[in-house]
Coordinates of C-alpha atoms in Angstrom, one line a residue:
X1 CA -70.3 52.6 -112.8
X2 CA -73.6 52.5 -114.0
X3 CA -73.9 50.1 -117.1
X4 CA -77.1 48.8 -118.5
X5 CA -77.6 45.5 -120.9
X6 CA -80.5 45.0 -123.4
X7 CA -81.8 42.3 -125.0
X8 CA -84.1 42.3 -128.0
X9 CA -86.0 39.4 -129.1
X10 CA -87.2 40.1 -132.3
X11 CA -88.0 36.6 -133.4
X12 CA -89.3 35.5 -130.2
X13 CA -92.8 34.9 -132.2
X14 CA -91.3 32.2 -134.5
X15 CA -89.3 30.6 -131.7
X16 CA -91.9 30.5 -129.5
X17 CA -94.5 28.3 -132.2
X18 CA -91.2 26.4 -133.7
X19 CA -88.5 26.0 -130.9
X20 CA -86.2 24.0 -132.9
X21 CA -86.8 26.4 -136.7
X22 CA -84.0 27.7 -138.6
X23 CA -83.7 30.3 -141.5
X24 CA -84.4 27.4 -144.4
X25 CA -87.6 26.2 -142.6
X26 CA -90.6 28.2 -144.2
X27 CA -92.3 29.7 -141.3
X28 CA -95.1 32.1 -141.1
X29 CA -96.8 33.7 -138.1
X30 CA -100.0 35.5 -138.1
X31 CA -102.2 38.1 -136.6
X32 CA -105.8 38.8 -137.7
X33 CA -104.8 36.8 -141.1
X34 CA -102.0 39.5 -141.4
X35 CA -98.7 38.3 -141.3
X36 CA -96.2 39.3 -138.5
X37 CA -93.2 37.5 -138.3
X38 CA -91.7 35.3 -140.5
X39 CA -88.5 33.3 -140.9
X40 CA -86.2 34.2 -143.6
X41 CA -87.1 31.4 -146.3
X42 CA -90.5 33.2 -146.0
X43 CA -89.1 36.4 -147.0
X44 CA -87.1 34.8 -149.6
X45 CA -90.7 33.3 -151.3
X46 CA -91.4 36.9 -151.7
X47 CA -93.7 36.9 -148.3
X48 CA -94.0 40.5 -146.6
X49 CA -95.0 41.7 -143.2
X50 CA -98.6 43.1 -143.8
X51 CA -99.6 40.4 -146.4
X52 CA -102.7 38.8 -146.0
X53 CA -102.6 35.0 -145.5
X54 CA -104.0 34.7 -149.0
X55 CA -101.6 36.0 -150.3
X56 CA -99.0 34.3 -148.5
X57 CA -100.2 31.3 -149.4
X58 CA -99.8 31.8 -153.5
X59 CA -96.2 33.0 -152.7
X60 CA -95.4 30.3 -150.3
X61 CA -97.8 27.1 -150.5
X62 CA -95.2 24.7 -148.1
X63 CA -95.3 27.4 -145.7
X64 CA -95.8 26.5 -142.1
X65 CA -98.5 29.3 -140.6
X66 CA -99.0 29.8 -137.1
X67 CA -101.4 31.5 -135.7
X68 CA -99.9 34.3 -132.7
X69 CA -100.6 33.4 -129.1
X70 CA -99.8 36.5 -127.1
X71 CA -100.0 34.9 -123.6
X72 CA -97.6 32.1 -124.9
X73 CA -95.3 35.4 -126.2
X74 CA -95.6 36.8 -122.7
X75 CA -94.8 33.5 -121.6
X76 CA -91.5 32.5 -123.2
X77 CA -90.3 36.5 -122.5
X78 CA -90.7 35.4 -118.4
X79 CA -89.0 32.4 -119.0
X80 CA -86.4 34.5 -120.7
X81 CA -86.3 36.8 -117.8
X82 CA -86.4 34.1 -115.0
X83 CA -82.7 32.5 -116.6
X84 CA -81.5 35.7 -116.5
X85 CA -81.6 36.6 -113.3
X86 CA -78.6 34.9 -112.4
X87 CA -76.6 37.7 -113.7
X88 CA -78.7 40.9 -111.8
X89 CA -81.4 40.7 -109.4
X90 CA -82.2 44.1 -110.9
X91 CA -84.1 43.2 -114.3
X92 CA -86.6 45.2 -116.1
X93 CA -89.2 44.4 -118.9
X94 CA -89.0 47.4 -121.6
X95 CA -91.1 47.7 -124.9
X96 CA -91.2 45.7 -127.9
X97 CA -90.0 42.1 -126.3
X98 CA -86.9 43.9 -124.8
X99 CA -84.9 42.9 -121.7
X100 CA -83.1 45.4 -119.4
X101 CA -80.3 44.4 -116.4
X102 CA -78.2 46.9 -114.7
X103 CA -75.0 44.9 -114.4
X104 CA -72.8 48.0 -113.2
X105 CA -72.5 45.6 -110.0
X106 CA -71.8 42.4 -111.9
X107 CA -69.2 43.4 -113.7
X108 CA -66.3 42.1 -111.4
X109 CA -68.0 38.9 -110.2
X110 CA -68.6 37.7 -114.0
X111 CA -64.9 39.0 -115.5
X112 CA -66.1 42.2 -116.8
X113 CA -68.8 43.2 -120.0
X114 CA -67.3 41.2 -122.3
X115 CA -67.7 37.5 -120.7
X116 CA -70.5 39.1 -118.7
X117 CA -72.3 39.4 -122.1
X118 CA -71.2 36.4 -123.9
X119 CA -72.7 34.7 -120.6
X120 CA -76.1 36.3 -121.0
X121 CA -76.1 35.4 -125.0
X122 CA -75.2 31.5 -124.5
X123 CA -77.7 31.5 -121.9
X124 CA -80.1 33.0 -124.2
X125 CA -79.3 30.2 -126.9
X126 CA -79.4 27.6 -124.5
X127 CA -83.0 28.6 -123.9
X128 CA -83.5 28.1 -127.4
X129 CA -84.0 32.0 -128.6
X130 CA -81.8 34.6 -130.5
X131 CA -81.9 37.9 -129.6
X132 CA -80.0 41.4 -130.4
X133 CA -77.6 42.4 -127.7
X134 CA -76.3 45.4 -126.4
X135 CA -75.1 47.7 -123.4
X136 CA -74.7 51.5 -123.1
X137 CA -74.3 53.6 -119.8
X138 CA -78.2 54.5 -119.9
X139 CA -80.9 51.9 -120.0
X140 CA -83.1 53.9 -123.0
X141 CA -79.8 53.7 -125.0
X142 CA -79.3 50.1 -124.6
X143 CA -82.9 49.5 -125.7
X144 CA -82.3 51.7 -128.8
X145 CA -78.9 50.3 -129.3
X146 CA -80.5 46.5 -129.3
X147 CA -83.8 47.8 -131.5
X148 CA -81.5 48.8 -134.1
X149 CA -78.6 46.1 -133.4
X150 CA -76.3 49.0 -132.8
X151 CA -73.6 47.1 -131.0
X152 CA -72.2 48.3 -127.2
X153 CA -70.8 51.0 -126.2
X154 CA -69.2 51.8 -122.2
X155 CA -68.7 55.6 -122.5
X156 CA -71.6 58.5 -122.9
X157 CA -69.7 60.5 -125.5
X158 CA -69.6 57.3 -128.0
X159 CA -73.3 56.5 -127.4
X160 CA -74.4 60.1 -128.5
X161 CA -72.6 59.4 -131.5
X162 CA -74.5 56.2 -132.5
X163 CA -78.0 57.6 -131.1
X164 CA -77.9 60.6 -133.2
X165 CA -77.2 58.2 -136.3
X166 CA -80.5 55.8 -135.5
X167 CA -83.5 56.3 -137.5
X168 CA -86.1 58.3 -135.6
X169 CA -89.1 55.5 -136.0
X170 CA -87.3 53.6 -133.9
X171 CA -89.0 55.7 -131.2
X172 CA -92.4 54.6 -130.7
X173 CA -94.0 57.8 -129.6
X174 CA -92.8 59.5 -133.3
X175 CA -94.2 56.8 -135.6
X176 CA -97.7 59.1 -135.3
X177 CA -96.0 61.8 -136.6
X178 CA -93.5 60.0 -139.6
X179 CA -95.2 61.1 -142.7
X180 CA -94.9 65.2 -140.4
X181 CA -91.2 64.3 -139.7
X182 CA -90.1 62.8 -142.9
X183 CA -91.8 66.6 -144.1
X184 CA -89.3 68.2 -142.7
X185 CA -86.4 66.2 -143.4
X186 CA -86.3 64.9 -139.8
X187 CA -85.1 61.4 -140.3
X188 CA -82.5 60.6 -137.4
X189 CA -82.6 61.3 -133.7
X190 CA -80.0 63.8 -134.0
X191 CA -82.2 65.9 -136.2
X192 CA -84.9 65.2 -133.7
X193 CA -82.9 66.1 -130.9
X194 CA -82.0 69.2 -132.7
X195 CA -85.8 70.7 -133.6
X196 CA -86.6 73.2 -130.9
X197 CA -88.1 71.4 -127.6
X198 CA -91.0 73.7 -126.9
X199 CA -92.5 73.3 -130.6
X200 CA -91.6 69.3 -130.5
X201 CA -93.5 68.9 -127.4
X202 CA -96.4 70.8 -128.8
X203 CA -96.6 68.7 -132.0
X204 CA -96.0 65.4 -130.6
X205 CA -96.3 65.3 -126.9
X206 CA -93.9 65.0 -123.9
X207 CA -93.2 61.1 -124.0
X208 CA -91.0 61.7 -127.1
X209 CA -89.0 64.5 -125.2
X210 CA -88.5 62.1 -121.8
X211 CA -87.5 59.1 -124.5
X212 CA -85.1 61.5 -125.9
X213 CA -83.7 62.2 -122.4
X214 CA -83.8 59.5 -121.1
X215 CA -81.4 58.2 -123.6
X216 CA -79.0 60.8 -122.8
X217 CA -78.8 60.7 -119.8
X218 CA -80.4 64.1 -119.2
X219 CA -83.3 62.8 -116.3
X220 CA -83.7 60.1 -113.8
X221 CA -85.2 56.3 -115.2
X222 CA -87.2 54.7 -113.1
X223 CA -88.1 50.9 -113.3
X224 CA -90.4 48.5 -112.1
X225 CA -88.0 45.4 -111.6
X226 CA -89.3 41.6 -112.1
X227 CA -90.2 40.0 -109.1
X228 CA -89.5 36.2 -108.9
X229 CA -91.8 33.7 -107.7
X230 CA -91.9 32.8 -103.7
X231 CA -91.8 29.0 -105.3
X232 CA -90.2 27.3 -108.2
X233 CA -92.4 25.5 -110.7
X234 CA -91.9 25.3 -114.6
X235 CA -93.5 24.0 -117.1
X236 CA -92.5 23.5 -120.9
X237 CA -94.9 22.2 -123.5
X238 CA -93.0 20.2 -126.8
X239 CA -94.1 20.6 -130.2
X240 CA -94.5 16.6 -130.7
X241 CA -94.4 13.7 -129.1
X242 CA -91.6 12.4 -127.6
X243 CA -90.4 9.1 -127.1
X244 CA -87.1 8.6 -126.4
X245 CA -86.1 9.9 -122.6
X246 CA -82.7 11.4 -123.6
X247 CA -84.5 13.3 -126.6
X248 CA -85.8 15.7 -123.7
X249 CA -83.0 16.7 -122.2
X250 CA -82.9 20.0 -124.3
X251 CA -86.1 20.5 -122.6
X252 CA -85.1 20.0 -119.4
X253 CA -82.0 22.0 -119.6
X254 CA -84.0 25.1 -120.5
X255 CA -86.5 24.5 -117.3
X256 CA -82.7 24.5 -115.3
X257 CA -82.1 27.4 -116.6
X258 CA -84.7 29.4 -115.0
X259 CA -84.0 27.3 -111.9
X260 CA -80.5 28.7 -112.1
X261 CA -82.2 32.1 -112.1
X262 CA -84.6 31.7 -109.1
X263 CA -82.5 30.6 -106.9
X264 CA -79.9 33.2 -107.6
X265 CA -82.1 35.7 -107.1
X266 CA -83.1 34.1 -103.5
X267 CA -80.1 33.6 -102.7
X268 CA -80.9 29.8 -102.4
X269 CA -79.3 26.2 -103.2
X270 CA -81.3 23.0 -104.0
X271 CA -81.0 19.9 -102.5
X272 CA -84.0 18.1 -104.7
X273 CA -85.6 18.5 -107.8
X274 CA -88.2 16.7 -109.8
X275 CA -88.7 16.8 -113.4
X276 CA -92.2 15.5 -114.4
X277 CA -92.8 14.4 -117.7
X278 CA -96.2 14.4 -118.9
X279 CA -98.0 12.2 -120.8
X280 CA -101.2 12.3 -123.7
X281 CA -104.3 13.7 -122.2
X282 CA -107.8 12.5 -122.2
X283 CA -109.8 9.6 -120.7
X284 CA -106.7 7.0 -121.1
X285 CA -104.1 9.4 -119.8
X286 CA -101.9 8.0 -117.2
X287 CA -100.2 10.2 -114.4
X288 CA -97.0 12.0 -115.3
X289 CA -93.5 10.2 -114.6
X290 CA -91.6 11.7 -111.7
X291 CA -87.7 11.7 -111.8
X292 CA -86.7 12.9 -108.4
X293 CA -82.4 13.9 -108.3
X294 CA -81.9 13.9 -104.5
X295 CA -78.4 16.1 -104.1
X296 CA -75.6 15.4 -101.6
X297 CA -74.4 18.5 -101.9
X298 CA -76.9 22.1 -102.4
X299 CA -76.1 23.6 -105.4
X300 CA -77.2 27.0 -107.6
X301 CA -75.5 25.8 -110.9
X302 CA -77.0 24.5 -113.9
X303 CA -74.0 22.3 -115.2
X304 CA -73.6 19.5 -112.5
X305 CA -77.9 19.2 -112.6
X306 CA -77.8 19.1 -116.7
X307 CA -75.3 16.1 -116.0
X308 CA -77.3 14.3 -113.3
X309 CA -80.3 14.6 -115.7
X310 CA -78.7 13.3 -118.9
X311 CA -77.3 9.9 -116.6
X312 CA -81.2 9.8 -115.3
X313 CA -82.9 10.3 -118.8
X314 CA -80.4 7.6 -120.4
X315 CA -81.7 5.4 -118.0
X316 CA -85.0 5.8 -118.2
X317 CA -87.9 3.6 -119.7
X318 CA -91.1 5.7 -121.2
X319 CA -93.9 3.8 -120.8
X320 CA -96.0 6.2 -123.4
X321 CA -94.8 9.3 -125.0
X322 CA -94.5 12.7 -123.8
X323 CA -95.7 15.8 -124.6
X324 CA -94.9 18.5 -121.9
X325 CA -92.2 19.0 -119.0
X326 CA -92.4 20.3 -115.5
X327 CA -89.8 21.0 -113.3
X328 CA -90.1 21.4 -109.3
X329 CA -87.6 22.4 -106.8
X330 CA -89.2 21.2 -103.5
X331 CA -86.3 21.2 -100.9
X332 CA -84.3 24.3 -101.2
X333 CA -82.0 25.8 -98.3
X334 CA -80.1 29.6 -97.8
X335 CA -76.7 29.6 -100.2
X336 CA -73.9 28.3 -98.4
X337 CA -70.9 31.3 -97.8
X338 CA -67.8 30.1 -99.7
X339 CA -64.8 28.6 -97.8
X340 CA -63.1 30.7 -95.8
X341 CA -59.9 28.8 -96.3
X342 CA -56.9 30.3 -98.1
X343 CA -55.9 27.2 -99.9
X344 CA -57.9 24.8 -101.4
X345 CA -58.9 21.2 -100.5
X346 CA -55.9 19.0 -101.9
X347 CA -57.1 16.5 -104.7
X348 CA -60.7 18.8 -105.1
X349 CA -63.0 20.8 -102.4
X350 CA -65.3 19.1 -100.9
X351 CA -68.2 20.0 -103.5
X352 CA -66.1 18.3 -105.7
X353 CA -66.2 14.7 -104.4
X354 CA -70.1 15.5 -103.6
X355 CA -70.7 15.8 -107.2
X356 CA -69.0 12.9 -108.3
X357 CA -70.9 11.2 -105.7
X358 CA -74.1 12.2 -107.0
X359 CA -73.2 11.4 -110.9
X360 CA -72.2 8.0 -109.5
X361 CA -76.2 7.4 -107.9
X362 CA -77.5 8.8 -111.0
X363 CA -75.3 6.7 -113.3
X364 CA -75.6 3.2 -111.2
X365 CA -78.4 3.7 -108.7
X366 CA -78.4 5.2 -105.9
X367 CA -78.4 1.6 -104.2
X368 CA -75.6 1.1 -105.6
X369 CA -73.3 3.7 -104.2
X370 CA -73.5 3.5 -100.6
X371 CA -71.7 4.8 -97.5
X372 CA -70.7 3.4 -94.1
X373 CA -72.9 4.2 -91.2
X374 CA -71.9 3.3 -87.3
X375 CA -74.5 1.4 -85.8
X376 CA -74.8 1.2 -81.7
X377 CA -73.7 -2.3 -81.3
X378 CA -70.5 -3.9 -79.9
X379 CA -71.0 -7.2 -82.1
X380 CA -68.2 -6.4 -85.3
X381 CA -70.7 -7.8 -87.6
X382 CA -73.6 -5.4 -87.2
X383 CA -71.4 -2.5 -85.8
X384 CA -71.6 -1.1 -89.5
X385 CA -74.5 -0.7 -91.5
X386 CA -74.3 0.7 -95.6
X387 CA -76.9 3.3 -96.5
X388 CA -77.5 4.8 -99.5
X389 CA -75.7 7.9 -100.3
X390 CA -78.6 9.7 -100.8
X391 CA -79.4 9.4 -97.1
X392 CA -77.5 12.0 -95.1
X393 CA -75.7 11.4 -91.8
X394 CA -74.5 14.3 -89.7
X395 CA -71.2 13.7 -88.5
X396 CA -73.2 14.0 -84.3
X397 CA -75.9 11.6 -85.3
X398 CA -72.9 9.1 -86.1
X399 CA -70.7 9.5 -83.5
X400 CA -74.1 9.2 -81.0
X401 CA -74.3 5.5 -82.3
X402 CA -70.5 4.3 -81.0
X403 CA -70.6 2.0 -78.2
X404 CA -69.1 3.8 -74.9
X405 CA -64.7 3.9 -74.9
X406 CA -64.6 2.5 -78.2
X407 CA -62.2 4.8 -79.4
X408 CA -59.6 3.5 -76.8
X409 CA -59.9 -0.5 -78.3
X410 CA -58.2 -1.4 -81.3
X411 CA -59.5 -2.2 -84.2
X412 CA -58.4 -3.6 -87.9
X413 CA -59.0 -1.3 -90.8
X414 CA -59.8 -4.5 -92.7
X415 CA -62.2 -6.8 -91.5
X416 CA -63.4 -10.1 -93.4
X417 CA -66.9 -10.2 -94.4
X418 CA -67.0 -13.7 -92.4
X419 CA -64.7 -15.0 -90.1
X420 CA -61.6 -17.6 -90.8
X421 CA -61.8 -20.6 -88.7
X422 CA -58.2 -21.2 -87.7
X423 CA -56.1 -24.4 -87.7
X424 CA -54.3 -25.2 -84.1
X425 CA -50.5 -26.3 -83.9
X426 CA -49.0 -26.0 -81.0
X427 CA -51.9 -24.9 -79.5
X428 CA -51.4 -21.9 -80.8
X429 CA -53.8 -20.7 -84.0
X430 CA -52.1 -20.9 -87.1
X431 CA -52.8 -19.0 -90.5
X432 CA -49.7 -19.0 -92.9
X433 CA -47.1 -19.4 -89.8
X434 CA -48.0 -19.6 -86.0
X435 CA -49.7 -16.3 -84.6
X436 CA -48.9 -14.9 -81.4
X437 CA -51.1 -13.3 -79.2
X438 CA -49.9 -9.6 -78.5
X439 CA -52.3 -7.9 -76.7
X440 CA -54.8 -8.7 -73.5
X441 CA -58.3 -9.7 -74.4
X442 CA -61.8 -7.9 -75.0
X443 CA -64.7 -9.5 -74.1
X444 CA -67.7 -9.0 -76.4
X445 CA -71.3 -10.6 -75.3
X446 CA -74.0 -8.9 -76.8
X447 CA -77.2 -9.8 -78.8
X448 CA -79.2 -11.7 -77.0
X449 CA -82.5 -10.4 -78.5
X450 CA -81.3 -11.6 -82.0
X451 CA -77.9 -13.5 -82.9
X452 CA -76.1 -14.0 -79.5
X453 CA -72.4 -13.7 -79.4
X454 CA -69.6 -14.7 -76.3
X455 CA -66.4 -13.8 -78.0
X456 CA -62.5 -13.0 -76.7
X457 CA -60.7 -10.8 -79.2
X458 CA -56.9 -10.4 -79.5
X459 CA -54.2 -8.8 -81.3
X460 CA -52.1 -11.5 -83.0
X461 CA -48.7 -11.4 -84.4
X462 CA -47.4 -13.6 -87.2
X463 CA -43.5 -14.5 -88.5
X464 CA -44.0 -11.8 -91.2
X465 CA -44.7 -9.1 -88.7
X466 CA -48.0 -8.4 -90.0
X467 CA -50.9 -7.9 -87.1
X468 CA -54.4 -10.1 -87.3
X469 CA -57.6 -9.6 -85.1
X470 CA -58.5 -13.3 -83.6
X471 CA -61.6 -13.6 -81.7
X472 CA -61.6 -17.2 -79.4
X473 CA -65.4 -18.6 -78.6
X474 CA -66.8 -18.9 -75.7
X475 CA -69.2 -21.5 -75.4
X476 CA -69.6 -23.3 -72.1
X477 CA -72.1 -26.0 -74.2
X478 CA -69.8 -26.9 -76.7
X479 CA -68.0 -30.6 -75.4
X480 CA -64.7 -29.6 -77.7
X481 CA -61.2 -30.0 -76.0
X482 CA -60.5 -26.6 -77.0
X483 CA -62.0 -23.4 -78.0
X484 CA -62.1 -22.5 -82.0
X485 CA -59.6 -19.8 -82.9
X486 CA -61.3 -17.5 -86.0
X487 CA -59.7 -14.8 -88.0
X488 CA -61.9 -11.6 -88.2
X489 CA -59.7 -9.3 -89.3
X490 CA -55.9 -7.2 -90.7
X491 CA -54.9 -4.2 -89.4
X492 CA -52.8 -1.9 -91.6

């Protein structure tokens, strides 16, 4: 099935020069002192499209007038484009600051055109815009459909219907010829579609004819589809200066978004980002802040990143203000295939507990959260080491560092961060009640380039039946009747 969405940014002036307007802010964008685009207050002050900025300013003196930036228009429509690639590798700039994506194959992967859609316009709100959206079997209809805000349609009979009841200047190769149309009582594109072809074609041209067709249906459409960047690098400038981190995390989230988009269309996961936040320019200007989220676990999504960011940004201390973002994805790897398990992980999958991991670092540190490394040594004390959870340890590289038949020794799933020294009775070592020794000893000597150690360990029993770990010293210096007893450890 062949299904085609389209989105229309009509206001994509205004929101481009005021990110954060709204229909009571007075806002007015030019073009050669002509205005262009203007937000509804505007309109309301009696302000037209056309006027000159004279004249604009008697209607509307508190008016906020912009002047129009094409390149930063053609910038905000990639930006646009880049977040929306998540949905369909297969995207297409039209005319008029219009969007097309074939999502005939992203129907069943997104729930079908109805949350497919709603994903696309939350994204496209997230990123701070509005647009007209709209989806019809051909892609020419969709764009007509969202020029005129003509709602969606799935079948090809319904969007005849609503084509032939659009007005025909919505075509740009017939606003030439209006005043000729209009003449002849042409007003619609059914009327249009109904004038004989050859005549039409001598009048105004084949482009109208293939628009015509190509919004039926009746030819081929051929696009030139967006091409993402081989590398990931963003940049957002803000309309004032910022100083409070967590203030920019609307920012930030939009940069994600187009993240999202990349490396859905590469078919890649990140494992780091960094989101540089720049600072005032000129001779005083200092170097950008770096805020580098170092990921247990690859990810593609948006959500778990805008939540790592928000724990980063709360934490973080500007030392001037900031006035642009830039995000950087520079360790990426191929998307992991999903689990080919039937059920799921009990108590959460495995990405799961990675995320929480990671929101734990970014909420207390990440030398704070640590994990337990094997270290090659027989001594119990420096056996373990704690890393940071940042720090990945294959599974191989950890079992490399055990000491040779250690798996065949016992030993206690709880042992003391310093040993017990042990009371004697009986000469037997006592802690609570007298222990008994139930198991043959293990002789530890190691570290003699740092801490030397001459230990006996043994499996002791007490009256309660619980098990100890006892370690006996051997040290042929020491003058002492007997040989200290210490407690290093419980086993479960």
């Amino acid at each position: 099935m062949r299904l085609w969405i389209a989105l229309h940014l009509p206001r994509l002036p205004l929101e481009v020069f005021c990110p954060r307007w709204s229909a009571d802010n007075c806002t007015v964008v030019l073009e050669q002192e002509r205005v262009m685009a203007l937000s509804d207050a505007a309109y309301a002050a009696g302000v037209r499209p056309g006027l000159r900025r004279g004249g604009a300013i008697m209607l509307a003196p508190q008016a906020q007038f912009q002047q129009r930036a094409p390149e930063k228009e053609r910038e905000a429509l990639q930006a646009v484009a880049l977040a929306l690639l998540q949905f369909t590798p297969q995207l297409a700039e039209a005319e008029e600051a219009t969007l097309l994506l074939d999502v005939g194959a992203s129907l069943r992967l997104f729930g079908g055109i109805g949350a497919l859609c709603r994903k696309v316009a939350h994204s496209v709100r997230a990123l701070g815009f509005t647009g007209s959206l709209s989806c019809a079997p051909t892609a020419r209809g969709a764009w007509l459909l969202a020029r005129s805000n003509g709602g969606r349609t799935l079948k090809m009979a319904s969007l005849e219907r609503r084509l032939d009841a659009l007005p025909v200047d919505l075509l740009p190769p017939a606003r030439p010829y209006l005043s000729w149309l209009e003449g002849i009582g042409c007003m619609t594109l059914g009327e249009l579609s109904r004038l004989p072809r050859p005549g039409l074609q001598r009048r105004c041209g084949r482009a109208l004819l293939d628009m015509l067709d190509d919004a039926h249906g009746a030819r081929p459409e051929l696009h030139e589809w967006m091409a993402a960047p081989a590398s990931f690098h963003a940049r957002l400038e803000l309309f004032d200066r910022v100083e409070n981190a967590e203030a920019l995390l609307f920012g930030a989230h939009r940069l994600l978004l187009q993240l999202t988009g990349w490396l859905s269309v590469h078919q890649l996961a990140v494992e780091r980002i960094r989101l540089l936040l720049d600072h005032e320019r000129g001779r005083t200007a200092g170097p950008p802040t770096a805020i580098d989220i170092v990921l247990a676990e690859p990810t593609w999504k948006d959500t778990h990143l805008v939540r790592l960011l928000k724990e980063r940004l709360a934490k973080q201390e500007l030392d001037a203000p900031v006035i642009g973002l830039q995000l950087e994805a520079p360790q990426v790897q191929p998307m992991a295939p999903l689990s080919d398990s039937l059920f799921p992980e009990p108590g959460g999958s495995k990405e799961d507990w990675q995320r929480l991991l990671e929101l734990l670092a970014a909420r207390l540190g990440p030398e704070n959260v640590l994990q337990a490394v094997p270290s090659a040594d027989y001594r119990p004390e420096q056996a373990n080491t704690w890393l940071s959870i940042q720090q990945k340890v294959r599974p191989a590289e950890a079992r490399a560092q055990l000491p040779p038949d250690m798996s065949s020794l016992p030993r206690p799933t709880w042992l003391l961060a310093k040993p017990i020294p042990l009371l004697m009775r009986d000469h037997r070592p006592y802690y609570g009640s007298p222990l008994r020794i139930r198991s043959t000893g293990e002789r530890i000597e190691a570290g003699w380039w740092s801490d030397m150690q001459t230990r006996d360990y043994f499996m002791a029993q007490g009256e309660d039946h619980a098990h100890y770990w006892l370690f006996k010293e051997r040290d042929t210096s020491a003058k002492e009747p007997e040989p200290r007893w210490y407690l290093q450890g419980f086993f479960g």
